[in-house]
PDB file of C-alpha atoms in Angstrom:
ATOM      1  CA  UNK A   1     -38.416  28.335   9.111  1.00 38.00           C
ATOM      2  CA  UNK A   2     -35.516  27.903  11.538  1.00 41.00           C
ATOM      3  CA  UNK A   3     -31.888  26.998  11.321  1.00 46.00           C
ATOM      4  CA  UNK A   4     -31.935  25.452  14.811  1.00 41.00           C
ATOM      5  CA  UNK A   5     -30.947  21.796  14.770  1.00 43.00           C
ATOM      6  CA  UNK A   6     -33.171  19.000  16.227  1.00 44.00           C
ATOM      7  CA  UNK A   7     -31.821  16.156  18.147  1.00 42.00           C
ATOM      8  CA  UNK A   8     -33.805  13.406  16.248  1.00 54.00           C
ATOM      9  CA  UNK A   9     -33.509  15.065  12.825  1.00 73.00           C
ATOM     10  CA  UNK A  10     -32.172  13.556   9.611  1.00 89.00           C
ATOM     11  CA  UNK A  11     -28.614  14.188   8.598  1.00 96.00           C
ATOM     12  CA  UNK A  12     -27.689  17.422   6.839  1.00 98.00           C
ATOM     13  CA  UNK A  13     -25.364  17.290   3.830  1.00 98.00           C
ATOM     14  CA  UNK A  14     -22.987  20.243   3.291  1.00 98.00           C
ATOM     15  CA  UNK A  15     -20.872  20.611   0.143  1.00 98.00           C
ATOM     16  CA  UNK A  16     -17.767  22.741   0.858  1.00 97.00           C
ATOM     17  CA  UNK A  17     -16.701  24.464  -2.322  1.00 93.00           C
ATOM     18  CA  UNK A  18     -13.030  24.065  -3.158  1.00 87.00           C
ATOM     19  CA  UNK A  19     -12.867  27.662  -4.174  1.00 84.00           C
ATOM     20  CA  UNK A  20     -14.045  28.970  -0.772  1.00 90.00           C
ATOM     21  CA  UNK A  21     -12.642  26.627   1.862  1.00 90.00           C
ATOM     22  CA  UNK A  22      -9.556  28.876   2.625  1.00 88.00           C
ATOM     23  CA  UNK A  23     -11.922  31.854   3.219  1.00 91.00           C
ATOM     24  CA  UNK A  24     -14.191  30.283   5.747  1.00 95.00           C
ATOM     25  CA  UNK A  25     -13.570  32.060   9.074  1.00 96.00           C
ATOM     26  CA  UNK A  26     -13.225  30.520  12.501  1.00 97.00           C
ATOM     27  CA  UNK A  27     -16.751  31.714  13.326  1.00 98.00           C
ATOM     28  CA  UNK A  28     -18.070  29.770  10.292  1.00 98.00           C
ATOM     29  CA  UNK A  29     -16.521  26.553  11.739  1.00 98.00           C
ATOM     30  CA  UNK A  30     -17.860  27.477  15.208  1.00 98.00           C
ATOM     31  CA  UNK A  31     -21.291  27.591  13.871  1.00 98.00           C
ATOM     32  CA  UNK A  32     -20.948  24.376  11.982  1.00 98.00           C
ATOM     33  CA  UNK A  33     -19.702  22.604  15.111  1.00 98.00           C
ATOM     34  CA  UNK A  34     -22.601  23.885  17.264  1.00 98.00           C
ATOM     35  CA  UNK A  35     -25.008  22.544  14.696  1.00 98.00           C
ATOM     36  CA  UNK A  36     -23.254  19.258  14.325  1.00 98.00           C
ATOM     37  CA  UNK A  37     -23.279  18.530  18.005  1.00 96.00           C
ATOM     38  CA  UNK A  38     -26.960  17.797  17.738  1.00 94.00           C
ATOM     39  CA  UNK A  39     -27.356  16.807  14.167  1.00 95.00           C
ATOM     40  CA  UNK A  40     -25.527  14.307  11.951  1.00 97.00           C
ATOM     41  CA  UNK A  41     -23.377  15.924   9.246  1.00 98.00           C
ATOM     42  CA  UNK A  42     -21.923  14.685   6.043  1.00 98.00           C
ATOM     43  CA  UNK A  43     -19.469  17.120   4.395  1.00 98.00           C
ATOM     44  CA  UNK A  44     -18.599  16.692   0.822  1.00 98.00           C
ATOM     45  CA  UNK A  45     -15.565  18.728  -0.416  1.00 97.00           C
ATOM     46  CA  UNK A  46     -14.421  20.231  -3.692  1.00 95.00           C
ATOM     47  CA  UNK A  47     -10.776  20.394  -4.679  1.00 93.00           C
ATOM     48  CA  UNK A  48     -10.511  22.866  -7.499  1.00 90.00           C
ATOM     49  CA  UNK A  49      -8.372  25.541  -5.708  1.00 92.00           C
ATOM     50  CA  UNK A  50      -6.075  22.987  -3.895  1.00 94.00           C
ATOM     51  CA  UNK A  51      -5.460  21.158  -7.193  1.00 95.00           C
ATOM     52  CA  UNK A  52      -4.478  24.388  -8.947  1.00 94.00           C
ATOM     53  CA  UNK A  53      -2.116  25.162  -6.093  1.00 95.00           C
ATOM     54  CA  UNK A  54      -0.472  21.733  -6.460  1.00 96.00           C
ATOM     55  CA  UNK A  55       0.434  22.179 -10.013  1.00 96.00           C
ATOM     56  CA  UNK A  56       0.128  25.102 -12.539  1.00 95.00           C
ATOM     57  CA  UNK A  57      -1.019  22.644 -15.282  1.00 95.00           C
ATOM     58  CA  UNK A  58      -4.457  22.328 -13.551  1.00 95.00           C
ATOM     59  CA  UNK A  59      -5.064  25.960 -14.280  1.00 95.00           C
ATOM     60  CA  UNK A  60      -4.502  25.578 -18.021  1.00 94.00           C
ATOM     61  CA  UNK A  61      -7.452  25.519 -20.347  1.00 91.00           C
ATOM     62  CA  UNK A  62      -6.214  22.058 -21.610  1.00 90.00           C
ATOM     63  CA  UNK A  63      -7.039  20.647 -18.238  1.00 94.00           C
ATOM     64  CA  UNK A  64     -10.800  20.972 -18.983  1.00 93.00           C
ATOM     65  CA  UNK A  65     -12.622  18.993 -21.614  1.00 94.00           C
ATOM     66  CA  UNK A  66     -15.973  19.611 -23.193  1.00 91.00           C
ATOM     67  CA  UNK A  67     -18.136  16.757 -24.509  1.00 91.00           C
ATOM     68  CA  UNK A  68     -20.321  16.603 -27.605  1.00 89.00           C
ATOM     69  CA  UNK A  69     -23.259  17.817 -25.452  1.00 85.00           C
ATOM     70  CA  UNK A  70     -21.498  20.855 -24.152  1.00 80.00           C
ATOM     71  CA  UNK A  71     -20.780  19.610 -20.641  1.00 81.00           C
ATOM     72  CA  UNK A  72     -17.392  20.374 -19.103  1.00 85.00           C
ATOM     73  CA  UNK A  73     -15.247  17.913 -17.142  1.00 89.00           C
ATOM     74  CA  UNK A  74     -11.741  17.892 -15.775  1.00 92.00           C
ATOM     75  CA  UNK A  75      -9.536  15.658 -17.885  1.00 94.00           C
ATOM     76  CA  UNK A  76      -8.946  12.882 -15.401  1.00 96.00           C
ATOM     77  CA  UNK A  77      -6.079  10.318 -15.793  1.00 96.00           C
ATOM     78  CA  UNK A  78      -4.818   7.964 -13.234  1.00 96.00           C
ATOM     79  CA  UNK A  79      -2.252  10.620 -12.300  1.00 97.00           C
ATOM     80  CA  UNK A  80      -4.932  13.144 -11.722  1.00 97.00           C
ATOM     81  CA  UNK A  81      -6.826  10.772  -9.457  1.00 98.00           C
ATOM     82  CA  UNK A  82      -3.609  10.435  -7.337  1.00 98.00           C
ATOM     83  CA  UNK A  83      -3.226  14.192  -7.240  1.00 98.00           C
ATOM     84  CA  UNK A  84      -6.851  14.551  -6.092  1.00 97.00           C
ATOM     85  CA  UNK A  85      -6.189  12.104  -3.266  1.00 98.00           C
ATOM     86  CA  UNK A  86      -2.972  13.999  -2.337  1.00 98.00           C
ATOM     87  CA  UNK A  87      -4.773  17.347  -1.969  1.00 97.00           C
ATOM     88  CA  UNK A  88      -7.756  15.703  -0.352  1.00 97.00           C
ATOM     89  CA  UNK A  89      -5.611  14.111   2.272  1.00 98.00           C
ATOM     90  CA  UNK A  90      -4.187  17.563   3.196  1.00 96.00           C
ATOM     91  CA  UNK A  91      -7.632  19.116   3.136  1.00 96.00           C
ATOM     92  CA  UNK A  92      -9.007  16.292   5.330  1.00 97.00           C
ATOM     93  CA  UNK A  93      -6.236  16.846   7.959  1.00 97.00           C
ATOM     94  CA  UNK A  94      -7.238  20.525   8.054  1.00 96.00           C
ATOM     95  CA  UNK A  95     -10.975  19.946   8.255  1.00 97.00           C
ATOM     96  CA  UNK A  96     -10.888  17.100  10.801  1.00 98.00           C
ATOM     97  CA  UNK A  97      -8.521  19.183  12.860  1.00 98.00           C
ATOM     98  CA  UNK A  98     -10.852  22.276  12.893  1.00 98.00           C
ATOM     99  CA  UNK A  99     -13.856  20.019  13.811  1.00 98.00           C
ATOM    100  CA  UNK A 100     -11.835  18.155  16.505  1.00 98.00           C
ATOM    101  CA  UNK A 101     -10.825  21.364  18.260  1.00 98.00           C
ATOM    102  CA  UNK A 102     -14.531  22.201  18.482  1.00 98.00           C
ATOM    103  CA  UNK A 103     -15.599  18.926  19.943  1.00 98.00           C
ATOM    104  CA  UNK A 104     -16.729  17.138  16.774  1.00 98.00           C
ATOM    105  CA  UNK A 105     -15.223  13.849  15.896  1.00 98.00           C
ATOM    106  CA  UNK A 106     -14.931  13.057  12.227  1.00 98.00           C
ATOM    107  CA  UNK A 107     -13.831  10.587   9.625  1.00 97.00           C
ATOM    108  CA  UNK A 108     -12.441  11.092   6.154  1.00 98.00           C
ATOM    109  CA  UNK A 109     -13.922   8.712   3.518  1.00 98.00           C
ATOM    110  CA  UNK A 110     -13.086   8.324  -0.151  1.00 98.00           C
ATOM    111  CA  UNK A 111     -16.335   7.946  -2.112  1.00 98.00           C
ATOM    112  CA  UNK A 112     -14.586   5.202  -4.059  1.00 98.00           C
ATOM    113  CA  UNK A 113     -14.209   3.119  -0.845  1.00 97.00           C
ATOM    114  CA  UNK A 114     -17.635   1.563  -1.126  1.00 97.00           C
ATOM    115  CA  UNK A 115     -19.850   4.709  -0.881  1.00 98.00           C
ATOM    116  CA  UNK A 116     -20.351   5.871  -4.468  1.00 98.00           C
ATOM    117  CA  UNK A 117     -20.753   3.883  -7.640  1.00 98.00           C
ATOM    118  CA  UNK A 118     -20.465   5.264 -11.095  1.00 98.00           C
ATOM    119  CA  UNK A 119     -21.561   4.184 -14.642  1.00 96.00           C
ATOM    120  CA  UNK A 120     -19.691   4.249 -17.892  1.00 93.00           C
ATOM    121  CA  UNK A 121     -18.375   7.776 -18.810  1.00 92.00           C
ATOM    122  CA  UNK A 122     -18.520   9.817 -21.992  1.00 91.00           C
ATOM    123  CA  UNK A 123     -15.697   8.856 -24.440  1.00 91.00           C
ATOM    124  CA  UNK A 124     -15.940  11.622 -27.019  1.00 95.00           C
ATOM    125  CA  UNK A 125     -14.527  14.986 -26.239  1.00 96.00           C
ATOM    126  CA  UNK A 126     -13.577  18.078 -28.202  1.00 94.00           C
ATOM    127  CA  UNK A 127      -9.892  18.565 -28.727  1.00 91.00           C
ATOM    128  CA  UNK A 128      -8.649  21.305 -31.103  1.00 87.00           C
ATOM    129  CA  UNK A 129     -12.015  21.711 -32.682  1.00 89.00           C
ATOM    130  CA  UNK A 130     -12.357  18.016 -33.287  1.00 93.00           C
ATOM    131  CA  UNK A 131     -14.294  15.311 -31.507  1.00 95.00           C
ATOM    132  CA  UNK A 132     -11.851  12.638 -30.498  1.00 95.00           C
ATOM    133  CA  UNK A 133     -12.084   9.474 -28.344  1.00 94.00           C
ATOM    134  CA  UNK A 134     -10.353   9.837 -25.036  1.00 92.00           C
ATOM    135  CA  UNK A 135     -10.172   7.828 -21.890  1.00 90.00           C
ATOM    136  CA  UNK A 136     -11.375  10.331 -19.209  1.00 95.00           C
ATOM    137  CA  UNK A 137     -11.808   8.704 -15.876  1.00 97.00           C
ATOM    138  CA  UNK A 138     -15.196  10.266 -15.057  1.00 95.00           C
ATOM    139  CA  UNK A 139     -18.663   8.689 -14.905  1.00 94.00           C
ATOM    140  CA  UNK A 140     -22.193   9.477 -13.812  1.00 94.00           C
ATOM    141  CA  UNK A 141     -23.178   8.387 -10.386  1.00 97.00           C
ATOM    142  CA  UNK A 142     -25.368   5.282 -10.388  1.00 97.00           C
ATOM    143  CA  UNK A 143     -25.699   4.569  -6.743  1.00 97.00           C
ATOM    144  CA  UNK A 144     -24.741   5.383  -3.186  1.00 98.00           C
ATOM    145  CA  UNK A 145     -24.411   2.890  -0.355  1.00 98.00           C
ATOM    146  CA  UNK A 146     -25.148   4.711   2.848  1.00 96.00           C
ATOM    147  CA  UNK A 147     -24.068   1.758   4.895  1.00 96.00           C
ATOM    148  CA  UNK A 148     -20.483   3.038   4.362  1.00 96.00           C
ATOM    149  CA  UNK A 149     -21.414   5.943   6.732  1.00 96.00           C
ATOM    150  CA  UNK A 150     -21.606   3.509   9.776  1.00 92.00           C
ATOM    151  CA  UNK A 151     -21.358   6.181  12.477  1.00 93.00           C
ATOM    152  CA  UNK A 152     -23.816   8.825  11.305  1.00 95.00           C
ATOM    153  CA  UNK A 153     -24.865  10.507  14.530  1.00 96.00           C
ATOM    154  CA  UNK A 154     -24.833  13.900  16.223  1.00 97.00           C
ATOM    155  CA  UNK A 155     -21.419  14.868  17.363  1.00 97.00           C
ATOM    156  CA  UNK A 156     -19.680  12.896  14.587  1.00 97.00           C
ATOM    157  CA  UNK A 157     -19.144  14.022  10.974  1.00 98.00           C
ATOM    158  CA  UNK A 158     -18.016  12.488   7.740  1.00 98.00           C
ATOM    159  CA  UNK A 159     -15.866  14.234   5.234  1.00 98.00           C
ATOM    160  CA  UNK A 160     -16.309  12.762   1.819  1.00 98.00           C
ATOM    161  CA  UNK A 161     -13.917  12.993  -1.122  1.00 98.00           C
ATOM    162  CA  UNK A 162     -16.323  12.652  -4.152  1.00 97.00           C
ATOM    163  CA  UNK A 163     -14.509   9.947  -6.129  1.00 98.00           C
ATOM    164  CA  UNK A 164     -16.479   6.871  -7.263  1.00 98.00           C
ATOM    165  CA  UNK A 165     -15.807   3.377  -8.475  1.00 98.00           C
ATOM    166  CA  UNK A 166     -17.192   2.053 -11.763  1.00 97.00           C
ATOM    167  CA  UNK A 167     -18.163  -1.506 -12.788  1.00 95.00           C
ATOM    168  CA  UNK A 168     -14.678  -2.137 -14.007  1.00 95.00           C
ATOM    169  CA  UNK A 169     -13.234  -1.281 -10.585  1.00 96.00           C
ATOM    170  CA  UNK A 170     -11.681   1.944 -11.709  1.00 97.00           C
ATOM    171  CA  UNK A 171     -11.669   5.032  -9.488  1.00 98.00           C
ATOM    172  CA  UNK A 172     -13.330   7.886 -11.364  1.00 98.00           C
ATOM    173  CA  UNK A 173     -13.854  11.574 -10.802  1.00 96.00           C
ATOM    174  CA  UNK A 174     -17.237  13.101 -10.057  1.00 92.00           C
ATOM    175  CA  UNK A 175     -18.692  16.644  -9.770  1.00 93.00           C
ATOM    176  CA  UNK A 176     -18.791  17.380  -6.078  1.00 95.00           C
ATOM    177  CA  UNK A 177     -22.143  19.216  -6.174  1.00 96.00           C
ATOM    178  CA  UNK A 178     -23.832  16.309  -7.912  1.00 96.00           C
ATOM    179  CA  UNK A 179     -22.148  13.757  -5.601  1.00 97.00           C
ATOM    180  CA  UNK A 180     -23.399  15.687  -2.562  1.00 98.00           C
ATOM    181  CA  UNK A 181     -26.939  15.595  -4.114  1.00 98.00           C
ATOM    182  CA  UNK A 182     -26.790  11.797  -4.577  1.00 98.00           C
ATOM    183  CA  UNK A 183     -25.409  11.277  -0.963  1.00 98.00           C
ATOM    184  CA  UNK A 184     -28.094  13.571   0.462  1.00 98.00           C
ATOM    185  CA  UNK A 185     -30.816  11.481  -1.227  1.00 98.00           C
ATOM    186  CA  UNK A 186     -29.220   8.202  -0.099  1.00 98.00           C
ATOM    187  CA  UNK A 187     -28.968   9.153   3.605  1.00 97.00           C
ATOM    188  CA  UNK A 188     -32.490  10.644   3.773  1.00 97.00           C
ATOM    189  CA  UNK A 189     -31.244  14.228   4.332  1.00 97.00           C
ATOM    190  CA  UNK A 190     -33.949  16.956   4.397  1.00 96.00           C
ATOM    191  CA  UNK A 191     -31.380  19.683   3.603  1.00 98.00           C
ATOM    192  CA  UNK A 192     -28.517  19.936   1.128  1.00 98.00           C
ATOM    193  CA  UNK A 193     -26.427  23.044   1.623  1.00 98.00           C
ATOM    194  CA  UNK A 194     -23.976  24.137  -1.182  1.00 98.00           C
ATOM    195  CA  UNK A 195     -21.482  26.421   0.364  1.00 97.00           C
ATOM    196  CA  UNK A 196     -19.737  28.518  -2.289  1.00 94.00           C
ATOM    197  CA  UNK A 197     -17.936  31.848  -2.806  1.00 92.00           C
ATOM    198  CA  UNK A 198     -21.134  33.768  -3.849  1.00 92.00           C
ATOM    199  CA  UNK A 199     -23.850  34.920  -1.410  1.00 94.00           C
ATOM    200  CA  UNK A 200     -26.909  34.140  -3.662  1.00 93.00           C
ATOM    201  CA  UNK A 201     -28.014  32.861  -7.005  1.00 92.00           C
ATOM    202  CA  UNK A 202     -28.303  35.760  -9.368  1.00 91.00           C
ATOM    203  CA  UNK A 203     -30.971  35.983 -12.008  1.00 87.00           C
ATOM    204  CA  UNK A 204     -30.816  38.943 -14.416  1.00 85.00           C
ATOM    205  CA  UNK A 205     -28.217  40.422 -12.055  1.00 86.00           C
ATOM    206  CA  UNK A 206     -30.574  40.276  -9.084  1.00 90.00           C
ATOM    207  CA  UNK A 207     -30.201  38.110  -5.964  1.00 92.00           C
ATOM    208  CA  UNK A 208     -32.806  35.495  -5.569  1.00 94.00           C
ATOM    209  CA  UNK A 209     -33.958  34.490  -2.084  1.00 96.00           C
ATOM    210  CA  UNK A 210     -36.211  31.638  -2.974  1.00 97.00           C
ATOM    211  CA  UNK A 211     -36.957  29.737  -6.213  1.00 96.00           C
ATOM    212  CA  UNK A 212     -38.823  26.698  -7.240  1.00 97.00           C
ATOM    213  CA  UNK A 213     -37.318  23.655  -8.940  1.00 95.00           C
ATOM    214  CA  UNK A 214     -38.996  24.312 -12.255  1.00 95.00           C
ATOM    215  CA  UNK A 215     -37.897  27.907 -12.492  1.00 91.00           C
ATOM    216  CA  UNK A 216     -34.353  26.925 -11.249  1.00 93.00           C
ATOM    217  CA  UNK A 217     -34.080  24.335 -14.092  1.00 93.00           C
ATOM    218  CA  UNK A 218     -35.317  26.837 -16.688  1.00 90.00           C
ATOM    219  CA  UNK A 219     -32.695  29.315 -15.541  1.00 89.00           C
ATOM    220  CA  UNK A 220     -29.982  26.518 -15.469  1.00 90.00           C
ATOM    221  CA  UNK A 221     -30.623  25.750 -19.132  1.00 85.00           C
ATOM    222  CA  UNK A 222     -30.969  29.277 -20.462  1.00 86.00           C
ATOM    223  CA  UNK A 223     -29.169  31.742 -18.133  1.00 79.00           C
ATOM    224  CA  UNK A 224     -26.733  29.949 -15.722  1.00 79.00           C
ATOM    225  CA  UNK A 225     -23.025  29.398 -16.604  1.00 72.00           C
ATOM    226  CA  UNK A 226     -20.083  27.670 -15.146  1.00 71.00           C
ATOM    227  CA  UNK A 227     -20.171  26.365 -11.524  1.00 84.00           C
ATOM    228  CA  UNK A 228     -23.634  27.766 -10.903  1.00 88.00           C
ATOM    229  CA  UNK A 229     -25.084  25.739 -13.751  1.00 87.00           C
ATOM    230  CA  UNK A 230     -23.733  22.490 -12.119  1.00 89.00           C
ATOM    231  CA  UNK A 231     -25.135  23.644  -8.748  1.00 93.00           C
ATOM    232  CA  UNK A 232     -28.551  24.047 -10.049  1.00 94.00           C
ATOM    233  CA  UNK A 233     -28.397  20.610 -11.816  1.00 93.00           C
ATOM    234  CA  UNK A 234     -27.299  19.183  -8.433  1.00 96.00           C
ATOM    235  CA  UNK A 235     -30.156  20.992  -6.660  1.00 97.00           C
ATOM    236  CA  UNK A 236     -32.733  19.519  -9.078  1.00 97.00           C
ATOM    237  CA  UNK A 237     -31.210  15.961  -8.626  1.00 97.00           C
ATOM    238  CA  UNK A 238     -31.300  16.337  -4.899  1.00 98.00           C
ATOM    239  CA  UNK A 239     -35.007  17.355  -4.868  1.00 98.00           C
ATOM    240  CA  UNK A 240     -35.820  14.433  -7.186  1.00 97.00           C
ATOM    241  CA  UNK A 241     -34.098  12.133  -4.686  1.00 97.00           C
ATOM    242  CA  UNK A 242     -36.363  13.292  -1.766  1.00 97.00           C
ATOM    243  CA  UNK A 243     -34.364  16.151  -0.272  1.00 98.00           C
ATOM    244  CA  UNK A 244     -36.774  18.944   0.900  1.00 97.00           C
ATOM    245  CA  UNK A 245     -34.675  21.940   0.110  1.00 97.00           C
ATOM    246  CA  UNK A 246     -31.333  22.989  -1.234  1.00 98.00           C
ATOM    247  CA  UNK A 247     -29.647  26.114  -0.021  1.00 98.00           C
ATOM    248  CA  UNK A 248     -26.809  27.962  -1.941  1.00 97.00           C
ATOM    249  CA  UNK A 249     -24.771  30.682  -0.357  1.00 96.00           C
ATOM    250  CA  UNK A 250     -21.587  31.673   1.429  1.00 96.00           C
ATOM    251  CA  UNK A 251     -22.864  32.440   4.970  1.00 97.00           C
ATOM    252  CA  UNK A 252     -22.657  30.306   8.128  1.00 98.00           C
ATOM    253  CA  UNK A 253     -24.715  27.068   7.981  1.00 98.00           C
ATOM    254  CA  UNK A 254     -27.460  28.096  10.477  1.00 98.00           C
ATOM    255  CA  UNK A 255     -27.951  31.470   8.687  1.00 98.00           C
ATOM    256  CA  UNK A 256     -28.417  29.564   5.360  1.00 98.00           C
ATOM    257  CA  UNK A 257     -30.752  27.157   6.909  1.00 98.00           C
ATOM    258  CA  UNK A 258     -32.838  29.822   8.539  1.00 97.00           C
ATOM    259  CA  UNK A 259     -33.097  31.586   5.112  1.00 96.00           C
ATOM    260  CA  UNK A 260     -31.546  34.778   6.511  1.00 97.00           C
ATOM    261  CA  UNK A 261     -29.345  34.800   3.474  1.00 97.00           C
ATOM    262  CA  UNK A 262     -28.577  32.667   0.468  1.00 97.00           C
ATOM    263  CA  UNK A 263     -30.961  31.129  -2.107  1.00 96.00           C
ATOM    264  CA  UNK A 264     -33.441  28.442  -0.972  1.00 98.00           C
ATOM    265  CA  UNK A 265     -34.579  25.979  -3.762  1.00 97.00           C
ATOM    266  CA  UNK A 266     -37.658  23.790  -3.165  1.00 97.00           C
ATOM    267  CA  UNK A 267     -39.879  21.557  -5.305  1.00 95.00           C
ATOM    268  CA  UNK A 268     -42.596  24.243  -5.633  1.00 91.00           C
TER     269      UNK A 268
END
């Protein structure tokens, strides 16, 4: 297995965790740019840390809802959508600047601008130990139109903010890991890389170098918590959509693709 890019290869989709973007060193971006010169890149970013910096209210427990099935979601109102756009614009300026200085042209695209479609969201959420009906602007991804990525080629990258648009025309919030999985499937990516602030998946406290989809799903449902649970769900969805492998870790891209570090998840 190698992390060396191929000039005629499929795109690689990289999800940049909102919690780790500030900590990615210049050498990490150098590595990404070298890879991107010969292989198309789609970057999907999170926004958790920037949103919390924007306003203290996003760090409060009340900012997170739990549905009747136990799934967590950020409580998303039209105001929250606008705040997501605000922090994403600043983040895009930073990321596109880093890539541009390294010879990679790039575009920022809102997923809600024709790329990602969403279905009807859950309406019943726990509030103060009661299930109540709330309008929460979230929704499951129902489709991705890759034609929105018109210039997908080596030397050029897309940075996607994972908002979507539902059938009513509303902009809705999506989980960035699962959005990256859907986009990876739609563009025919062989690899989805989830860059986060932990170096490996841990099972029973031990780092895992490689795991199959079935075992990963079993751990997701019985042992994983928080963000890792969502990453494992996204990994399974990506593999179901035709992605060959998903890699989770915090190292430079080529190290993760070469399996020198991180956790590789495959169908078998």
